[in-house]
Short mmCIF file of C-alpha atoms and ligand atoms in Angstrom, two decimals:
data_model
loop_
_atom_site.label_atom_id
_atom_site.label_comp_id
_atom_site.label_asym_id
_atom_site.label_seq_id
_atom_site.Cartn_x
_atom_site.Cartn_y
_atom_site.Cartn_z
CA MET A 139 -5.69 15.10 -26.07
CA ILE A 140 -9.18 14.19 -24.90
CA SER A 141 -11.57 16.94 -23.80
CA GLN A 142 -12.30 17.96 -20.21
CA ILE A 143 -15.76 16.39 -20.53
CA GLU A 144 -14.22 13.09 -21.58
CA LYS A 145 -11.78 13.27 -18.64
CA GLU A 146 -14.71 13.81 -16.30
CA LYS A 147 -16.47 10.83 -17.83
CA ILE A 148 -13.40 8.67 -16.99
CA ILE A 149 -13.51 9.90 -13.38
CA GLU A 150 -17.23 9.06 -13.28
CA ILE A 151 -16.50 5.50 -14.46
CA CYS A 152 -13.92 5.12 -11.67
CA ASP A 153 -16.28 6.65 -9.09
CA LYS A 154 -18.83 3.93 -9.85
CA GLU A 155 -16.28 1.40 -8.57
CA ASN A 156 -15.96 3.37 -5.31
CA PHE A 157 -12.51 4.80 -5.81
CA SER A 158 -12.27 7.91 -3.65
CA LYS A 159 -9.85 9.84 -5.84
CA VAL A 160 -8.70 9.60 -9.44
CA ASN A 161 -5.77 11.61 -10.80
CA PHE A 162 -3.76 11.74 -13.99
CA ALA A 163 -0.04 11.91 -14.72
CA LYS A 164 1.73 12.34 -18.04
CA TYR A 165 4.20 9.70 -19.22
CA GLU A 166 7.81 10.44 -18.36
CA LEU A 167 10.88 8.51 -17.34
CA LEU A 168 11.24 8.25 -13.56
CA GLN A 169 14.92 9.16 -13.80
CA PHE A 170 15.38 10.95 -10.49
CA GLU A 171 13.22 8.43 -8.66
CA ILE A 172 15.04 5.39 -10.03
CA GLU A 173 18.38 6.83 -8.92
CA ASN A 174 16.98 7.16 -5.40
CA TYR A 175 15.53 3.70 -5.66
CA LYS A 176 18.89 2.22 -6.67
CA ASP A 177 20.56 4.11 -3.84
CA TRP A 178 17.99 2.68 -1.42
CA ILE A 179 18.61 -0.86 -2.66
CA SER A 180 22.40 -0.43 -2.54
CA LYS A 181 22.18 0.55 1.12
CA GLY A 182 20.46 -2.75 1.92
CA PHE A 183 17.12 -1.11 2.85
CA SER A 184 15.13 -3.70 0.90
CA ALA A 185 16.20 -6.38 3.44
CA ASP A 186 15.50 -9.86 2.01
CA MET A 187 12.94 -8.67 -0.57
CA GLU A 188 15.17 -9.79 -3.43
CA TRP A 189 12.42 -9.20 -6.01
CA MET A 190 12.83 -5.48 -5.43
CA LYS A 191 16.15 -5.67 -7.29
CA ASN A 192 14.46 -6.85 -10.50
CA TYR A 193 13.00 -4.93 -13.44
CA LEU A 194 14.69 -1.63 -12.73
CA ASP A 195 14.20 -0.82 -16.43
CA LYS A 196 10.40 -1.16 -16.11
CA ARG A 197 10.30 0.90 -12.94
CA LEU A 198 12.16 3.63 -14.83
CA ASP A 199 10.21 3.37 -18.08
CA VAL A 200 6.60 2.20 -17.87
CA ARG A 201 6.45 1.99 -21.68
CA LEU A 202 8.28 -1.32 -21.20
CA ILE A 203 5.11 -2.46 -19.40
CA GLN A 204 2.56 -0.85 -21.72
CA ASP A 205 3.90 0.26 -25.05
CA ASN A 206 3.07 3.82 -26.07
CA THR A 207 1.68 4.78 -22.63
CA LYS A 208 0.77 8.45 -22.69
CA SER A 209 -1.10 8.83 -19.42
CA ILE A 210 -1.02 7.17 -16.04
CA ILE A 211 -4.32 7.06 -14.17
CA VAL A 212 -3.73 6.81 -10.42
CA LEU A 213 -6.61 5.74 -8.19
CA ALA A 214 -7.00 5.74 -4.42
CA TYR A 215 -9.16 3.16 -2.70
CA ASN A 216 -9.94 4.14 0.88
CA TYR A 217 -9.77 1.55 3.64
CA ASN A 218 -10.07 3.86 6.64
CA GLN A 219 -12.91 3.14 9.03
CA THR A 220 -14.19 4.05 12.47
CA THR A 221 -13.43 0.72 14.19
CA LEU A 222 -10.54 0.66 16.68
CA HIS A 223 -8.33 -2.16 17.92
CA GLU A 224 -10.09 -4.21 20.60
CA LYS A 225 -6.86 -4.72 22.52
CA ASP A 226 -3.29 -3.47 22.59
CA VAL A 227 -1.71 -6.83 21.87
CA ASN A 228 -1.59 -9.07 18.83
CA LYS A 229 -2.72 -6.18 16.67
CA ILE A 230 -3.47 -6.58 12.97
CA SER A 231 -2.77 -3.59 10.72
CA ARG A 232 -5.83 -1.92 9.34
CA TYR A 233 -5.31 -2.78 5.68
CA ALA A 234 -5.56 -6.46 6.66
CA TRP A 235 -8.78 -6.32 8.69
CA GLY A 236 -10.91 -7.11 5.70
CA ASP A 237 -10.64 -9.47 2.75
CA ASP A 238 -7.50 -9.30 0.66
CA TYR A 239 -7.77 -6.25 -1.61
CA HIS A 240 -5.95 -8.22 -4.33
CA ASN A 241 -9.18 -10.23 -4.70
CA TYR A 242 -11.40 -7.18 -5.23
CA ILE A 243 -9.56 -4.17 -6.61
CA PRO A 244 -8.19 -5.85 -9.78
CA LYS A 245 -11.79 -6.80 -10.68
CA LYS A 246 -12.83 -3.18 -10.32
CA LEU A 247 -9.91 -2.07 -12.48
CA LYS A 248 -10.74 -4.70 -15.08
CA ARG A 249 -14.33 -3.40 -15.31
CA ILE A 250 -13.07 0.18 -15.65
CA CYS A 251 -10.62 -0.81 -18.41
CA SER A 252 -13.31 -2.76 -20.28
CA GLU A 253 -15.63 0.25 -20.18
CA LEU A 254 -12.85 2.53 -21.39
CA LYS A 255 -12.02 0.11 -24.18
CA ILE A 256 -15.64 0.30 -25.40
CA ILE A 257 -15.44 4.08 -25.53
CA TYR A 258 -11.90 4.13 -26.99
CA PRO A 259 -11.53 0.86 -28.94
CA LYS A 260 -8.21 1.88 -30.51
CA GLU A 261 -6.53 2.63 -27.18
CA GLU A 262 -4.89 0.29 -24.68
CA PHE A 263 -5.43 0.16 -20.90
CA LYS A 264 -3.44 -1.96 -18.46
CA TYR A 265 -4.02 -2.01 -14.70
CA TYR A 266 -1.99 -2.78 -11.58
CA VAL A 267 -2.48 -2.70 -7.84
CA ASP A 268 0.61 -3.70 -5.91
CA THR A 269 1.12 -6.41 -8.52
CA GLY A 270 3.96 -5.11 -10.67
CA ALA A 271 7.39 -3.54 -10.73
CA ILE A 272 5.93 -0.06 -10.52
CA LEU A 273 6.85 2.87 -8.30
CA GLU A 274 3.22 3.39 -7.33
CA LYS A 275 3.76 6.12 -4.73
CA GLN A 276 5.94 8.06 -7.16
CA TRP A 277 3.17 7.98 -9.78
CA GLY A 278 0.80 9.08 -7.02
CA ILE A 279 2.99 12.14 -6.53
CA LYS A 280 3.34 12.82 -10.27
CA SER A 281 -0.44 12.68 -10.70
CA GLY A 282 -1.12 15.12 -7.88
CA LEU A 283 -2.99 12.48 -5.87
CA GLY A 284 -0.87 13.41 -2.90
CA TRP A 285 2.55 14.06 -1.47
CA GLN A 286 5.02 11.62 0.03
CA GLY A 287 4.89 11.98 3.80
CA LYS A 288 7.95 11.67 6.00
CA ASN A 289 6.68 8.17 6.82
CA SER A 290 7.22 7.51 3.07
CA LEU A 291 3.52 6.91 2.38
CA LEU A 292 1.40 8.82 -0.09
CA LEU A 293 -0.83 11.30 1.73
CA ASN A 294 -3.86 13.16 0.51
CA LYS A 295 -5.39 16.08 2.41
CA LYS A 296 -8.89 14.56 2.36
CA LEU A 297 -8.05 10.86 2.60
CA GLY A 298 -4.97 10.81 4.82
CA SER A 299 -2.90 7.72 3.96
CA TYR A 300 -5.23 4.79 4.59
CA PHE A 301 -5.79 4.05 0.93
CA PHE A 302 -4.47 1.56 -1.61
CA ILE A 303 -2.92 2.90 -4.78
CA SER A 304 -3.93 1.50 -8.17
CA ILE A 305 -2.50 2.35 -11.56
CA ILE A 306 -3.91 2.24 -15.09
CA PHE A 307 -1.49 2.79 -17.99
CA SER A 308 -3.24 4.27 -20.97
CA THR A 309 -2.28 5.15 -24.52
CA LEU A 310 -4.94 7.84 -24.36
CA GLU A 311 -3.65 11.38 -23.96
CA ILE A 312 -5.32 12.89 -20.89
CA GLU A 313 -4.53 16.26 -19.38
CA LYS A 314 -2.36 15.79 -16.31
CA ASP A 315 -3.28 17.13 -12.88
CA GLU A 316 -1.21 19.63 -10.93
CA LEU A 317 1.30 18.43 -8.34
CA VAL A 318 0.31 19.05 -4.73
CA LYS A 319 2.61 20.64 -2.20
CA ASP A 320 4.11 18.80 0.75
CA TYR A 321 1.90 19.39 3.79
CA CYS A 322 4.12 17.69 6.38
CA GLY A 323 5.70 21.01 7.30
CA LYS A 324 7.68 20.87 10.53
CA CYS A 325 5.80 17.82 11.83
CA THR A 326 7.95 14.81 12.78
CA LYS A 327 5.32 12.76 14.64
CA CYS A 328 5.82 9.61 12.55
CA ILE A 329 9.61 9.69 12.89
CA ASP A 330 9.33 10.26 16.67
CA ALA A 331 6.73 7.50 17.14
CA CYS A 332 8.41 4.72 15.15
CA PRO A 333 9.57 2.39 17.93
CA THR A 334 12.36 0.80 15.86
CA ASN A 335 13.69 3.99 14.23
CA ALA A 336 12.92 2.61 10.78
CA ILE A 337 12.32 6.08 9.28
CA ILE A 338 15.97 6.88 8.98
CA GLU A 339 15.46 10.13 7.08
CA ASP A 340 12.45 12.00 5.74
CA LYS A 341 10.60 9.62 3.34
CA ILE A 342 13.20 6.85 3.68
CA ILE A 343 12.36 3.54 5.36
CA ASP A 344 14.98 0.98 6.25
CA SER A 345 12.98 -2.24 5.87
CA THR A 346 15.47 -4.13 8.06
CA LYS A 347 14.14 -2.02 10.95
CA CYS A 348 10.47 -1.91 10.00
CA ILE A 349 7.92 -3.98 11.98
CA SER A 350 5.77 -4.23 8.89
CA TYR A 351 8.60 -5.94 7.03
CA TRP A 352 9.36 -8.36 9.86
CA THR A 353 5.77 -9.36 10.57
CA ILE A 354 4.62 -9.67 6.93
CA GLU A 355 7.55 -10.27 4.61
CA SER A 356 10.37 -11.82 6.59
CA LYS A 357 10.78 -15.57 6.59
CA ALA A 358 13.30 -15.55 9.46
CA GLU A 359 12.66 -17.87 12.41
CA ASN A 360 13.08 -15.03 14.92
CA PHE A 361 13.28 -11.27 14.98
CA PRO A 362 16.39 -9.31 15.93
CA LYS A 363 16.25 -8.12 19.55
CA GLU A 364 15.78 -4.42 18.60
CA ILE A 365 12.60 -5.47 16.77
CA SER A 366 11.13 -7.97 19.24
CA ASP A 367 11.73 -5.59 22.15
CA ASN A 368 9.78 -2.84 20.40
CA LEU A 369 6.85 -4.48 18.65
CA GLU A 370 4.29 -2.52 20.69
CA GLY A 371 1.78 -5.32 20.22
CA TRP A 372 1.88 -5.50 16.40
CA ALA A 373 1.47 -9.07 15.16
CA PHE A 374 0.73 -8.39 11.49
CA GLY A 375 1.93 -5.18 9.82
CA CYS A 376 2.29 -1.92 11.69
CA ASP A 377 0.24 1.28 11.56
CA ILE A 378 2.06 3.39 14.13
CA CYS A 379 3.47 5.92 11.64
CA GLN A 380 -0.04 6.36 10.21
CA GLU A 381 -1.96 6.38 13.49
CA VAL A 382 0.04 9.37 14.75
CA CYS A 383 -0.22 11.30 11.50
CA PRO A 384 -2.46 14.36 11.90
CA TRP A 385 -3.73 13.88 8.35
CA ASN A 386 -5.30 10.58 9.43
CA ASN A 387 -6.53 11.61 12.84
CA HIS A 388 -9.27 13.97 11.84
CA ARG A 389 -10.43 12.00 8.83
CA VAL A 390 -14.13 11.65 8.24
CA PRO A 391 -14.49 8.00 7.25
CA VAL A 392 -15.39 7.78 3.60
CA GLN A 393 -17.94 5.24 2.44
CA ILE A 394 -16.37 1.81 2.32
CA GLU A 395 -17.48 -1.52 1.00
CA ASP A 396 -18.03 -4.59 3.13
CA PHE A 397 -14.87 -6.39 2.05
CA VAL A 398 -12.77 -3.78 3.89
CA LYS A 399 -14.55 -4.24 7.23
CA PRO A 400 -12.99 -6.57 9.84
CA ARG A 401 -13.51 -10.25 8.97
CA PHE A 402 -15.14 -12.06 11.89
CA GLU A 403 -15.08 -8.58 13.53
CA GLU A 404 -11.45 -9.31 14.31
CA THR A 405 -8.82 -6.55 14.60
CA VAL A 406 -6.44 -8.54 16.84
CA PHE A 407 -5.45 -12.21 16.94
CA GLU A 408 -6.53 -14.61 19.66
CA LYS A 409 -3.25 -16.40 20.32
CA GLU A 410 -4.87 -19.61 21.62
CA THR A 411 -7.14 -19.90 18.60
CA ILE A 412 -4.22 -19.58 16.18
CA PHE A 413 -2.16 -22.13 18.07
CA ASN A 414 -5.07 -24.57 18.06
CA TYR A 415 -5.57 -24.35 14.30
CA SER A 416 -4.29 -27.06 12.01
CA ILE A 417 -2.65 -25.83 8.81
CA ASP A 418 -5.89 -26.54 6.94
CA GLU A 419 -8.06 -24.73 9.47
CA PHE A 420 -5.76 -21.71 9.32
CA ARG A 421 -5.85 -21.73 5.54
CA GLU A 422 -9.60 -22.03 5.46
CA ARG A 423 -10.04 -19.09 7.82
CA TYR A 424 -7.50 -16.78 6.22
CA ILE A 425 -7.47 -17.83 2.57
CA LYS A 426 -9.36 -14.66 1.62
CA SER A 427 -7.31 -12.44 3.90
CA PRO A 428 -3.88 -10.76 3.51
CA ILE A 429 -2.98 -12.61 6.70
CA LYS A 430 -2.33 -15.81 4.74
CA ARG A 431 0.91 -14.28 3.37
CA PRO A 432 3.34 -15.33 6.16
CA LYS A 433 1.42 -18.61 6.58
CA ILE A 434 0.52 -20.11 9.97
CA HIS A 435 4.20 -20.57 10.76
CA GLY A 436 4.89 -16.85 10.34
CA ILE A 437 1.85 -15.75 12.33
CA LYS A 438 2.75 -18.08 15.20
CA ARG A 439 6.28 -16.67 15.16
CA ASN A 440 4.86 -13.13 15.30
CA LEU A 441 2.57 -13.96 18.21
CA LEU A 442 5.43 -15.49 20.19
CA GLU A 443 7.54 -12.42 19.47
CA VAL A 444 4.75 -10.13 20.71
CA GLU A 445 4.42 -12.23 23.84
CA LYS A 446 8.18 -12.00 24.45
CA SER A 447 8.10 -8.24 24.06
CA THR A 448 5.26 -7.79 26.56
CA LYS A 449 6.92 -9.86 29.31
C1 B12 B 1076 8.22 -2.79 -0.75
C2 B12 B 1076 6.98 -2.26 -0.10
C3 B12 B 1076 6.97 -2.21 1.29
C4 B12 B 1076 8.21 -2.46 2.15
C5 B12 B 1076 9.12 -1.20 2.07
C6 B12 B 1076 8.37 0.09 2.49
C7 B12 B 1076 8.72 1.34 1.71
N1 B12 B 1076 8.43 2.46 2.32
O1 B12 B 1076 9.18 1.30 0.58
C8 B12 B 1076 7.57 -2.77 3.53
C9 B12 B 1076 7.37 -4.27 3.67
C10 B12 B 1076 8.38 -2.29 4.75
C11 B12 B 1076 6.22 -2.09 3.39
C12 B12 B 1076 5.45 -1.69 4.46
C13 B12 B 1076 4.22 -1.04 4.34
N2 B12 B 1076 3.49 -0.89 3.21
CO1 B12 B 1076 4.19 -1.27 1.44
N3 B12 B 1076 4.75 -1.48 -0.34
C14 B12 B 1076 5.88 -1.84 -0.88
C15 B12 B 1076 5.79 -1.78 -2.42
C16 B12 B 1076 5.56 -3.20 -2.94
C17 B12 B 1076 6.99 -1.15 -3.12
C18 B12 B 1076 7.43 0.21 -2.53
C19 B12 B 1076 8.80 0.61 -3.00
O2 B12 B 1076 9.11 0.57 -4.19
N4 B12 B 1076 9.67 0.97 -2.07
C20 B12 B 1076 11.03 1.30 -2.36
C21 B12 B 1076 11.35 2.71 -1.94
C22 B12 B 1076 12.76 3.04 -2.39
O3 B12 B 1076 10.43 3.51 -2.56
P1 B12 B 1076 9.88 4.92 -2.06
O4 B12 B 1076 9.26 5.03 -0.75
O5 B12 B 1076 9.09 5.33 -3.22
O6 B12 B 1076 11.29 5.64 -1.86
C23 B12 B 1076 11.56 6.85 -2.33
C24 B12 B 1076 12.10 7.74 -1.24
O7 B12 B 1076 12.79 6.94 -0.32
C25 B12 B 1076 12.90 8.65 -2.02
N5 B12 B 1076 14.28 8.83 -1.69
C26 B12 B 1076 15.23 7.97 -1.38
N6 B12 B 1076 16.40 8.57 -1.26
C27 B12 B 1076 16.17 9.86 -1.51
C28 B12 B 1076 17.03 10.92 -1.53
C29 B12 B 1076 16.52 12.15 -1.86
C30 B12 B 1076 17.45 13.27 -1.94
C31 B12 B 1076 15.12 12.32 -2.12
C32 B12 B 1076 14.55 13.66 -2.45
C33 B12 B 1076 14.27 11.23 -2.09
C34 B12 B 1076 14.82 10.03 -1.78
O8 B12 B 1076 13.00 8.14 -3.36
C35 B12 B 1076 12.71 6.78 -3.31
C36 B12 B 1076 12.41 6.20 -4.69
O9 B12 B 1076 11.69 7.06 -5.49
C37 B12 B 1076 4.51 -0.87 -2.62
C38 B12 B 1076 3.68 -1.18 -3.88
C39 B12 B 1076 4.35 -0.63 -5.12
N7 B12 B 1076 4.48 -1.46 -6.13
O10 B12 B 1076 4.74 0.51 -5.16
C40 B12 B 1076 3.71 -1.09 -1.31
C41 B12 B 1076 3.01 0.14 -0.69
C42 B12 B 1076 3.98 1.29 -0.67
N8 B12 B 1076 2.77 -0.30 0.69
C43 B12 B 1076 1.66 0.11 1.17
C44 B12 B 1076 1.27 -0.09 2.53
C45 B12 B 1076 -0.20 0.16 2.87
C46 B12 B 1076 2.21 -0.48 3.50
C47 B12 B 1076 2.02 -0.50 5.04
C48 B12 B 1076 1.21 0.67 5.58
C49 B12 B 1076 1.38 -1.86 5.45
C50 B12 B 1076 1.24 -2.03 6.97
N9 B12 B 1076 0.22 -1.47 7.60
O11 B12 B 1076 2.05 -2.67 7.60
C51 B12 B 1076 3.51 -0.45 5.52
C52 B12 B 1076 3.99 0.99 5.74
C53 B12 B 1076 5.44 1.12 6.09
C54 B12 B 1076 6.03 2.47 5.66
N10 B12 B 1076 6.05 3.46 6.53
O12 B12 B 1076 6.41 2.59 4.47
C55 B12 B 1076 0.85 0.91 0.16
C56 B12 B 1076 0.97 2.41 0.52
C57 B12 B 1076 -0.26 3.24 0.19
C58 B12 B 1076 0.01 4.71 0.44
N11 B12 B 1076 -1.02 5.45 0.78
O13 B12 B 1076 1.11 5.19 0.32
C59 B12 B 1076 1.56 0.52 -1.20
C60 B12 B 1076 1.64 1.65 -2.23
C61 B12 B 1076 0.76 -0.67 -1.77
C62 B12 B 1076 -0.53 -0.22 -2.46
N12 B12 B 1076 -0.67 -0.48 -3.76
O14 B12 B 1076 -1.41 0.36 -1.91
N13 B12 B 1076 5.89 -1.92 2.08
S1 SF4 B 1077 5.37 0.75 9.82
FE1 SF4 B 1077 5.92 0.81 12.02
S2 SF4 B 1077 8.04 0.14 12.12
FE2 SF4 B 1077 7.61 0.63 9.96
S3 SF4 B 1077 8.23 2.76 9.74
FE3 SF4 B 1077 6.07 2.83 10.31
S4 SF4 B 1077 6.06 2.97 12.57
FE4 SF4 B 1077 8.11 2.36 11.95
S1 SF4 B 1078 3.13 12.35 10.89
FE1 SF4 B 1078 3.68 14.42 10.29
S2 SF4 B 1078 5.67 14.20 9.24
FE2 SF4 B 1078 4.76 12.17 9.38
S3 SF4 B 1078 3.69 11.89 7.42
FE3 SF4 B 1078 2.18 12.70 8.88
S4 SF4 B 1078 2.27 14.96 8.62
FE4 SF4 B 1078 4.10 14.09 7.65
#
């Protein structure tokens, strides 16, 4: 087991890369969590995200990803900011205002792992951010980074939920942090506000009802009526269950880097602009943004669905 001073040194290395919070979990099998996960899949809540059915063994046992893992370092990267949506239609969810975090955060993690490798040459470090078959929120809970809110997201008292989760698997033995208690209490604001009733039970999202799923992941030509009638202006992702959460509403914005700030100062789409773009123009504009994921076809579909729902 490394000393407290060494643990602090690791946190310092992560702080330099602007992570707002760094916590540590001890290796264990995610037995209880994987049973819930399987149950969730069996009920059809993963919609058409077929990849979620793969690598159940790795989700259960992270040593199949990094042999001899002893500690899991869980890092939060804040993307909250003071800006608000300019309009109530064609809204883009906050995580997608800036450049795609997949282009920045892995580089930060790589630098952290390289620095750790210099200090501990005999140890191994492997990083992920939304890039592997890993139950990231569950490791967030195990590490004491936060608790799982009723909206199913990982919440931290200081940060709220507007942060990305990153994971570093390490063969180094680091003292784990204490679990935090659940601070949702009797609140049900997220469940009450979800316009499509996608939060079917505390912490459980049915993706087939979630606007985020339909506007980002789904390849369908159209949305089911219950979704299109209730989009509430969301054209890419959905932040409703976070916007109403008291743990986000009184947040003091933490220092953020430029790549998180709205690209072209845009927090909503201009429908006409999108419809006038050629495929190449769209690609050029959004290649560095998470918005490229559903491609121009998907974004046009979303905008038409929003228009339908506001008529
Ligand atoms: C698939 C996925 C989605 C899907 C499914 C959402 C979901 N809640 O699972 C869709 C496309 C809908 C989605 C949407 C969003 N996502 Co997403 N998503 C993921 C992904 C890739 C996997 C999550 C997963 O495994 N879900 C499966 C379910 C089963 O997992 P779970 O919530 O942990 O479920 C547990 C509970 O349901 C519980 N449970 C179930 N049954 C039972 C029964 C009992 C008795 C008990 C006690 C518990 C219990 O146990 C389950 C398993 O442990 C992660 C990245 C990753 N690799 O982890 C990002 C991730 C969760 N997403 C993220 C974000 C930002 C979003 C959005 C906010 C984006 C947006 N603005 O539109 C929305 C939020 C929607 C919401 N309220 O969840 C962030 C969340 C950060 C945070 N602070 O928590 C993550 C972690 C990505 C990242 N690296 O930062 N996402
Ligand atoms: S992201 Fe939107 S649709 Fe999905 S659970 Fe939250 S409020 Fe409901
Ligand atoms: S809105 Fe309330 S119930 Fe939902 S996650 Fe936030 S504190 Fe928990």
